[in-house]
Tab-separated table of C-alpha atoms in Angstrom:
chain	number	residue	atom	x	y	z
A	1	UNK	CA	0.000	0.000	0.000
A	2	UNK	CA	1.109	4.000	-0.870
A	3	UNK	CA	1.278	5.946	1.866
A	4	UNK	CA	-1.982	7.881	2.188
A	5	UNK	CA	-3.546	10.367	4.686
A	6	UNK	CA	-6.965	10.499	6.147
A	7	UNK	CA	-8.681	13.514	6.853
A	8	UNK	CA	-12.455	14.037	7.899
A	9	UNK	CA	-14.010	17.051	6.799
A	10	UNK	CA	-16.428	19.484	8.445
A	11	UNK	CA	-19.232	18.198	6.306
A	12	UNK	CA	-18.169	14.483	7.842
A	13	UNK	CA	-16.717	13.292	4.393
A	14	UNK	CA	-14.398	11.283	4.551
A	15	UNK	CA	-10.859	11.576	2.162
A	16	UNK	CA	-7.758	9.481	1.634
A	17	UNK	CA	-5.235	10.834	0.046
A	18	UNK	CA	-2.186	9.102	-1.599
A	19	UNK	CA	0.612	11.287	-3.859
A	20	UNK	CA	2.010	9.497	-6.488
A	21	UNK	CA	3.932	12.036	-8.536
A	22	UNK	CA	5.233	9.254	-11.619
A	23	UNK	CA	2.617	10.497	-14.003
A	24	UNK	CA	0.482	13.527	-14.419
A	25	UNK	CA	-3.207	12.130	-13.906
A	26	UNK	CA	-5.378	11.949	-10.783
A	27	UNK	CA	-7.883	9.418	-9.903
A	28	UNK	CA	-10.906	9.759	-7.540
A	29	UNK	CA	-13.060	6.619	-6.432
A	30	UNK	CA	-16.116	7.798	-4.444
A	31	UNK	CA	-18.178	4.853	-2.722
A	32	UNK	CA	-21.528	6.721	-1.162
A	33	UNK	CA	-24.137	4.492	1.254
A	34	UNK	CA	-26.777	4.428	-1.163
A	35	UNK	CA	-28.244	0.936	-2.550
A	36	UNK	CA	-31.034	-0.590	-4.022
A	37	UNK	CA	-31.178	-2.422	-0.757
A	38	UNK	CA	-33.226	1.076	-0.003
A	39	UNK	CA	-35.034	0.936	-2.938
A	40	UNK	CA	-39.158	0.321	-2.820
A	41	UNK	CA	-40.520	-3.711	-3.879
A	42	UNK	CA	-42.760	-1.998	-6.187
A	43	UNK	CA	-39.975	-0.211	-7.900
A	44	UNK	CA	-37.149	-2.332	-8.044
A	45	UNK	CA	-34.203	-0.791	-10.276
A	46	UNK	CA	-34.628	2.385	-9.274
A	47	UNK	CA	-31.285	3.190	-7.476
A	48	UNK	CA	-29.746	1.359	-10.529
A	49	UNK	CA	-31.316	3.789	-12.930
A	50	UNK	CA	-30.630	6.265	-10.319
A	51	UNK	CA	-26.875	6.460	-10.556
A	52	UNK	CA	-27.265	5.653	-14.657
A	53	UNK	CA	-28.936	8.778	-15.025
A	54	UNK	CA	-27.358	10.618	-12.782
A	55	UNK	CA	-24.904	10.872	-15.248
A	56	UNK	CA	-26.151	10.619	-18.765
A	57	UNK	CA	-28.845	13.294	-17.309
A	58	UNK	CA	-26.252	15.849	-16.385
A	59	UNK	CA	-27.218	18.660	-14.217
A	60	UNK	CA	-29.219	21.857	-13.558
A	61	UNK	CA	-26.776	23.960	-15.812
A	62	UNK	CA	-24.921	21.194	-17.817
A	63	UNK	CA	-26.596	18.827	-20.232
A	64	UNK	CA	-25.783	15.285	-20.626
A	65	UNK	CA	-24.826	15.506	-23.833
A	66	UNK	CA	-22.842	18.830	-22.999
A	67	UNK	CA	-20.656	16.668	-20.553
A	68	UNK	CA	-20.061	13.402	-22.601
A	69	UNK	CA	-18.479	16.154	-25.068
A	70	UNK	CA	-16.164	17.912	-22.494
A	71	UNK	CA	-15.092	14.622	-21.257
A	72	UNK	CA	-14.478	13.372	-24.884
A	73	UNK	CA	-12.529	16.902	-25.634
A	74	UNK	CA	-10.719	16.859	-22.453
A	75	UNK	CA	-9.400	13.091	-22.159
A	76	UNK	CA	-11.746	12.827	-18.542
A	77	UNK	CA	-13.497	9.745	-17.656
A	78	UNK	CA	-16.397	10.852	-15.139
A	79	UNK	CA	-18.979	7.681	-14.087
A	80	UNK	CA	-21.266	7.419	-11.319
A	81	UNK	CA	-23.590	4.041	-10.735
A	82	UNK	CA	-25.455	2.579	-8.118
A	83	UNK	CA	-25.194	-1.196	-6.444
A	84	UNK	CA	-27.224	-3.711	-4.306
A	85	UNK	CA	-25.510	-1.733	-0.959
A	86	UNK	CA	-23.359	1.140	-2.042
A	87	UNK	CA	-23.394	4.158	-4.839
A	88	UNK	CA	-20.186	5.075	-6.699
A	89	UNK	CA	-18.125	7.466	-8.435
A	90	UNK	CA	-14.925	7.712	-10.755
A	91	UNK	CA	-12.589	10.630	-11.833
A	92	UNK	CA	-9.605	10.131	-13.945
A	93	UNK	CA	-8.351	13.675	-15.126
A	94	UNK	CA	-4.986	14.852	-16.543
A	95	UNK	CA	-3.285	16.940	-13.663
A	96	UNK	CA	-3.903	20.314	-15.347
A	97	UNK	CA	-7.633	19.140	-15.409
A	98	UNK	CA	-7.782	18.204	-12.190
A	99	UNK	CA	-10.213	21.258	-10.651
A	100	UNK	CA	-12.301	21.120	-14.215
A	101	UNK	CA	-12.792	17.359	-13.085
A	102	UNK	CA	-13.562	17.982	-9.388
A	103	UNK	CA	-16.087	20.631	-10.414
A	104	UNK	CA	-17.867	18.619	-13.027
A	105	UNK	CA	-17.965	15.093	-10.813
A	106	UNK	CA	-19.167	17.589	-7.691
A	107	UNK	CA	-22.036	19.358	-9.802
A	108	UNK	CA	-23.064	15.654	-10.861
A	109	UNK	CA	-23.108	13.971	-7.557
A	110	UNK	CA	-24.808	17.159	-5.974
A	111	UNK	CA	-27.134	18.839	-8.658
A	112	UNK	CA	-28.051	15.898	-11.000
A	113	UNK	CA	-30.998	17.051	-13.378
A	114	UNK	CA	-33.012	13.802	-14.255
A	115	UNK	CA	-34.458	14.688	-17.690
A	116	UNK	CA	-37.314	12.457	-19.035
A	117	UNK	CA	-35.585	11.351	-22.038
A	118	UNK	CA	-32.596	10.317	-20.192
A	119	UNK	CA	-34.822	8.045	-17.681
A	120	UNK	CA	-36.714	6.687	-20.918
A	121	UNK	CA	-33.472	5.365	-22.422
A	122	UNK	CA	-32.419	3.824	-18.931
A	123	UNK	CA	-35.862	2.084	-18.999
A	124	UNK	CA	-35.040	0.493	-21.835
A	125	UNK	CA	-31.637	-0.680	-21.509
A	126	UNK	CA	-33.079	-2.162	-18.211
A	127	UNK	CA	-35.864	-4.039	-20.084
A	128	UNK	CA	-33.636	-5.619	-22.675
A	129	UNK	CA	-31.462	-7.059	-19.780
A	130	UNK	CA	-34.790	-8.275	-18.443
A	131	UNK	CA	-35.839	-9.841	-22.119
A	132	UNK	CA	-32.247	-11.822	-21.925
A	133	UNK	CA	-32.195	-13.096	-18.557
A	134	UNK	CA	-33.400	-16.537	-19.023
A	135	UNK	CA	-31.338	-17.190	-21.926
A	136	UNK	CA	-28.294	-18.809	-19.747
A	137	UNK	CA	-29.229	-21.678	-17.509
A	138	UNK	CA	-26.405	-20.701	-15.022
A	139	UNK	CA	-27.858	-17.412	-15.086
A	140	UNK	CA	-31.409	-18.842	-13.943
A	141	UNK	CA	-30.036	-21.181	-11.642
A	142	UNK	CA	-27.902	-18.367	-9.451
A	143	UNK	CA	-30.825	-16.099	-9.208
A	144	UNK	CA	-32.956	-18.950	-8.054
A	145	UNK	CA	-30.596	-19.715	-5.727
A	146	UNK	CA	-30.258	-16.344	-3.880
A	147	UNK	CA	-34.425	-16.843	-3.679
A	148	UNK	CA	-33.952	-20.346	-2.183
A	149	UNK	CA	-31.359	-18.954	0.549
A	150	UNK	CA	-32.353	-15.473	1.221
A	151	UNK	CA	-35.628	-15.133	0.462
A	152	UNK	CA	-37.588	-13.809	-2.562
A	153	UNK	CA	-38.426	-10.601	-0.904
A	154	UNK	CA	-34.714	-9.993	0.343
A	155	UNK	CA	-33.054	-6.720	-1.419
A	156	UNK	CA	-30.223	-9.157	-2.603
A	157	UNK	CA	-32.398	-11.729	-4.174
A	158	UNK	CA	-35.150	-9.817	-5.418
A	159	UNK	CA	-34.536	-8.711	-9.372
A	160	UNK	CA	-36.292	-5.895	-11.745
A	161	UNK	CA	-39.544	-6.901	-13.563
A	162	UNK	CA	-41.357	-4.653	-16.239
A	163	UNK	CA	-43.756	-3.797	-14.017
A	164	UNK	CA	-41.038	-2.397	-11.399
A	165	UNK	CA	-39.301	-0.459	-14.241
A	166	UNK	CA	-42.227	0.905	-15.600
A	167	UNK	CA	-43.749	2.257	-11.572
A	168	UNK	CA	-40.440	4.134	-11.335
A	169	UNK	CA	-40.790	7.801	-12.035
A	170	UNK	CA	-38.775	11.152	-12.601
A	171	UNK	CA	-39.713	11.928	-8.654
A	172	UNK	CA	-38.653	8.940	-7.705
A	173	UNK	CA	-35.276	9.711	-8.889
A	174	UNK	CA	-35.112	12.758	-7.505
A	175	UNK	CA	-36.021	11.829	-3.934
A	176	UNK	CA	-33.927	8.811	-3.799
A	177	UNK	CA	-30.980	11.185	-4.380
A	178	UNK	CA	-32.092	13.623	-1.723
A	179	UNK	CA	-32.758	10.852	0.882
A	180	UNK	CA	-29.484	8.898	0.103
A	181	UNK	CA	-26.621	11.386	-1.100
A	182	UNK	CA	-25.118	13.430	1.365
A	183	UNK	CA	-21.142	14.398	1.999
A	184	UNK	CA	-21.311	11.886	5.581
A	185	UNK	CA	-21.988	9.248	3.808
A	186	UNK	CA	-19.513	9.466	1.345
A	187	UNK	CA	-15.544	8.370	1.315
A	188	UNK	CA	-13.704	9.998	-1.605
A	189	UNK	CA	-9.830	7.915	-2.500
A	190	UNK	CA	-7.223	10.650	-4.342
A	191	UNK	CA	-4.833	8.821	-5.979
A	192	UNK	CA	-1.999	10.825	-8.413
A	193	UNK	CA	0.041	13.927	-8.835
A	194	UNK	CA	-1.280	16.285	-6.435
A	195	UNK	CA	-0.234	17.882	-3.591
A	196	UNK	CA	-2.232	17.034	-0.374
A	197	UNK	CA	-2.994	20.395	1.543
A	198	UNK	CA	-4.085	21.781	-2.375
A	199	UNK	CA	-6.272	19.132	-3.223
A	200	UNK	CA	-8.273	19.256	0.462
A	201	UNK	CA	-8.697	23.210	-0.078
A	202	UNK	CA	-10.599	22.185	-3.688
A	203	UNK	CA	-12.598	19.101	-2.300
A	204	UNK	CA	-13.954	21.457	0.405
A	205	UNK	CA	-14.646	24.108	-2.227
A	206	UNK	CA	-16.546	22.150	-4.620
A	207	UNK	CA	-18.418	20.288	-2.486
A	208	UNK	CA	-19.502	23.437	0.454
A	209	UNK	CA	-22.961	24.128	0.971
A	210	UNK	CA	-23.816	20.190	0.569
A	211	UNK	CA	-26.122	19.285	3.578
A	212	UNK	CA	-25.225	16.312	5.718
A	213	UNK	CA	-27.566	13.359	6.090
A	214	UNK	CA	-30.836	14.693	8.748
A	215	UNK	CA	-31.368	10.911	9.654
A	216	UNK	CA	-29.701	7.774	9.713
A	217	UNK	CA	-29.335	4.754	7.775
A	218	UNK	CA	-31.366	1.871	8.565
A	219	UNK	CA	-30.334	-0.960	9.748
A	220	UNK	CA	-29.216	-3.641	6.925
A	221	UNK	CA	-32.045	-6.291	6.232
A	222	UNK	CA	-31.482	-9.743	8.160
A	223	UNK	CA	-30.982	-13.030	6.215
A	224	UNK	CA	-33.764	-15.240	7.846
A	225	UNK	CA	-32.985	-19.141	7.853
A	226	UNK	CA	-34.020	-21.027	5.556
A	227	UNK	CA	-35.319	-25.143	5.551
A	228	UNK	CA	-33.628	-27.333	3.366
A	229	UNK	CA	-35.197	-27.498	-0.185
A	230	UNK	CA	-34.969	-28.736	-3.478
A	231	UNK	CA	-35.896	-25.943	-5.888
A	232	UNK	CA	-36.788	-26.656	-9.566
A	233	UNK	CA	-37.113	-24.024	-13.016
A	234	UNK	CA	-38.243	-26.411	-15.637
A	235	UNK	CA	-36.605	-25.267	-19.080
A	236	UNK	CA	-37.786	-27.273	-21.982
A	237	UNK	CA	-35.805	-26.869	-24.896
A	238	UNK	CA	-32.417	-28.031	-22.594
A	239	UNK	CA	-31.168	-31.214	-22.621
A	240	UNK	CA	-28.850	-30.493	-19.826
A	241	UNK	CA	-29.585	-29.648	-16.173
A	242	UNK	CA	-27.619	-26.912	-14.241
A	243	UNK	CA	-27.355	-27.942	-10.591
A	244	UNK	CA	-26.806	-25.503	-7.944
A	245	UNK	CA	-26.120	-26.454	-3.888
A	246	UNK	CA	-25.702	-23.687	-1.557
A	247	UNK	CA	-26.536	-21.421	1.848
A	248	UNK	CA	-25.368	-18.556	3.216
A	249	UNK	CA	-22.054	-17.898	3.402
A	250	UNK	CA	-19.825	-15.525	5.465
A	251	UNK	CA	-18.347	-11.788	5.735
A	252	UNK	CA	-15.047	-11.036	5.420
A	253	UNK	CA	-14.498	-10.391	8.963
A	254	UNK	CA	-15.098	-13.929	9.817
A	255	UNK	CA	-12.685	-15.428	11.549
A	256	UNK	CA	-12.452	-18.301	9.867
A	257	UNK	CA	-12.535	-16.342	6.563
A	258	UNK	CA	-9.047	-18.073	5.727
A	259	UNK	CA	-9.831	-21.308	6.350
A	260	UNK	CA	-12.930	-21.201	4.195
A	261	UNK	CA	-10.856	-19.640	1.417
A	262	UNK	CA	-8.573	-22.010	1.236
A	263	UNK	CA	-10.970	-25.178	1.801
A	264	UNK	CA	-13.069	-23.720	-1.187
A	265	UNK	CA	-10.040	-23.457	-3.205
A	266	UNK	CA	-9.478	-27.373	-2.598
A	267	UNK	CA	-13.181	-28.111	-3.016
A	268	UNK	CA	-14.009	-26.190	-6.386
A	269	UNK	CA	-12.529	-23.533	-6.864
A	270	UNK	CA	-10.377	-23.827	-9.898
A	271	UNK	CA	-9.136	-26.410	-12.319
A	272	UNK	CA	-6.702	-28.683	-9.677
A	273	UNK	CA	-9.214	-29.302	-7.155
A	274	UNK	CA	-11.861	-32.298	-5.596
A	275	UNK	CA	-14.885	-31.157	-7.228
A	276	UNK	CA	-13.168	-31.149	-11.115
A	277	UNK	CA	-11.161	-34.249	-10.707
A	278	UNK	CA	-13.635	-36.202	-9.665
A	279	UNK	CA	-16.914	-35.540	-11.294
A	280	UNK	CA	-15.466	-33.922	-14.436
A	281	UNK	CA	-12.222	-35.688	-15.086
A	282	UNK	CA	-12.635	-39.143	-13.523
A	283	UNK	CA	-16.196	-39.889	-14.335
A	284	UNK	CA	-17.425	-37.450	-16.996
A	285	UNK	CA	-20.456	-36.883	-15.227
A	286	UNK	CA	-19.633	-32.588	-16.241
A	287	UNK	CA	-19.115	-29.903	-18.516
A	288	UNK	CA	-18.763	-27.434	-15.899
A	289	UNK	CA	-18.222	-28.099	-12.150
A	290	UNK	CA	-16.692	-25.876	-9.168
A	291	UNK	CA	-17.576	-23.746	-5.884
A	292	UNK	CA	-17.658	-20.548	-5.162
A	293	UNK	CA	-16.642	-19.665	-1.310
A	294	UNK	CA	-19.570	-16.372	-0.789
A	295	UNK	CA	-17.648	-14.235	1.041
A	296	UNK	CA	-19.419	-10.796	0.926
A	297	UNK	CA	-17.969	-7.797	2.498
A	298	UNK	CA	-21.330	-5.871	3.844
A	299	UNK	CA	-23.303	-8.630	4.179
A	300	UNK	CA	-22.661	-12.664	3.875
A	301	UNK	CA	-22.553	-13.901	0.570
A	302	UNK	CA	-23.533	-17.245	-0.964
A	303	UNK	CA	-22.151	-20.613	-0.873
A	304	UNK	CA	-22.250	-22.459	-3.778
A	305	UNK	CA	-21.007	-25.586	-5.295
A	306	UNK	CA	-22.412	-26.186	-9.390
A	307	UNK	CA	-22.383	-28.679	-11.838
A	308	UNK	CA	-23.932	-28.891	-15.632
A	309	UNK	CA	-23.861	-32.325	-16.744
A	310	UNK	CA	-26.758	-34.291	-19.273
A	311	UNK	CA	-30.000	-34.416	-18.163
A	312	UNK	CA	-30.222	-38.535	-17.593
A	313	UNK	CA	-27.225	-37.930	-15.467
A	314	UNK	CA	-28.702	-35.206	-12.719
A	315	UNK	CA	-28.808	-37.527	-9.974
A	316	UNK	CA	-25.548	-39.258	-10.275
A	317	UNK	CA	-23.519	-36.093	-10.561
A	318	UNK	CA	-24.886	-33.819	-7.714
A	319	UNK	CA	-25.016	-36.786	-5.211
A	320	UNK	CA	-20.943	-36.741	-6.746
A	321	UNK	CA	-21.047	-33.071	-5.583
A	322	UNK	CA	-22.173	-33.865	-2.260
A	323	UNK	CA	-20.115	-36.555	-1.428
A	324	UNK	CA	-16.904	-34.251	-2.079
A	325	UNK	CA	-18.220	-31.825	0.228
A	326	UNK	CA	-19.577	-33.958	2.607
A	327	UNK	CA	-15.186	-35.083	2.250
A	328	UNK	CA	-14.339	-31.680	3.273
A	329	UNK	CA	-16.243	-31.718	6.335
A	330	UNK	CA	-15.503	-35.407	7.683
A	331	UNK	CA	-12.157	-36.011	6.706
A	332	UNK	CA	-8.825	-34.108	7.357
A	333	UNK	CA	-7.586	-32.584	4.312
């Protein structure tokens, strides 16, 4: 790691700042505690869209289409998005662009306009990903799976519909910004040629005036537990099966985090391990087998261990994938 410095503004944002004077660009990664994990059932995608449009809207004095040519003109990359449990934001500006950058990535983050037709062409990106979903069986089978373990109506296993896109309005937008983006719930990372006391002095200037957050967060939804089911999407036109096995899995502040790292590196995950030797190599049971550990970092993840193999051969080759884990747990390694 650099050496970096953290300071905690008046406004209660939060900066680290690492000099690296090798080349003349500076980088800025914003992550902001904003998620869809706030988001209403009835409008699911909306803090997605959100952060899309946040961007390709532009602001109360700068146009979308004004700032995709300033970037284009200037050599800046400026993004902003929106995930399951955090918001985001990216700078990368030549060092003699470096306040232009601040300025425009500020206005955007604090003053984002929302124009219809900008919303309208989110909408529809999102409903083409929806019309494509079900065309990869592993694709099915993993968002199945986070239904099965967390629960349908959990914010990390609940997905966008037509119906959801469609509820979500201009308003919507707008107060899902207000509620969600303040300057205390934000952490901004400086990386590049800069110097440390000048680049706090601009941060502060940009962003002054932005109100801090008037209540708090809630508290992060619980993962209930779940019974011990066998969970079937019936897919026609296959003549293959996609198995997936799995629960909840752990944080990364577990303290076994290691071990279960390691162990799913033996089990599945990779080329040289249990799961591929034995059900794919040894008795061609699979065209795809492996593990995955679910770590997560806010929340636990998921667990999983996956096969695909011919459909008259379901059986034999996840009762295979259960008798290597079953391995794991019974017998030294």
């Amino acid at each position: 790691m650099p050496a970096y410095e953290r300071v905690e503004l008046d406004s209660g944002m939060i900066l680290y700042l690492a000099e690296d004077h090798q080349f003349p660009l500076v980088e800025l990664s914003a992550t902001i505690d904003a998620g869809s994990i706030y988001e209403p059932a009835d409008k699911i995608g909306l803090a997605g869209m959100t952060g899309t449009v946040m961007r390709s809207g532009g602001t109360q004095t700068r146009s979308g289409d004004d700032i995709d040519e300033l970037v284009e003109a200037r050599g800046l990359t400026v993004e902003t998005w929106v995930g399951q449990s955090s918001g985001g934001a990216y700078l990368s500006a030549m060092k003699e662009d470096t306040d232009l950058g601040l300025e425009l990535l500020a206005d955007i983050l604090r003053n984002p306009a929302f124009p219809e037709d900008k919303i309208k062409l989110a909408k529809e990106e999102v409903k083409a990903s929806i019309s494509r979903r079900n065309d990869e069986p592993m694709g099915i089978a993993r968002r199945e799976a986070m239904k099965a373990v967390f629960g349908a109506d959990h914010p990390a296993a609940r997905h966008t519909e037509y119906a959801t896109i469609a509820a979500v309005t201009q308003q919507d937008m707008i107060d899902f910004h207000s509620d969600w983006f303040h300057p205390d719930r934000m952490y901004l990372v400086v990386i590049g040629d800069f110097e440390k006391a000048a680049m706090v002095a601009k941060i502060e200037e940009v962003f002054a005036g932005w109100e801090k957050a008037t209540v708090p967060l809630p508290a992060d939804p619980e993962i209930p537990d779940f019974p011990r089911t066998v969970n079937v999407v019936d897919k026609d036109d296959l003549t293959q099966t996609t198995v997936i096995m799995g629960h909840k899995g752990i944080r990364a502040d577990n303290p076994y985090y290691a071990g279960v790292m390691v162990g799913n590196r033996l089990l599945g995950g990779g080329f040289a391990t249990r799961l591929f030797n034995e059900v794919r190599s040894r008795q061609g049971l699979a065209y795809s087998v492996g593990s995955s550990a679910g770590t997560g970092w806010r929340q636990p993840g998921l667990f999983i261990a996956f096969t695909m193999t011919k459909s008259e051969s379901t059986e034999k080759a996840a009762t295979s994938v259960l008798g290597e884990i079953e391995k794991m747990i019974a017998e030294v390694v």
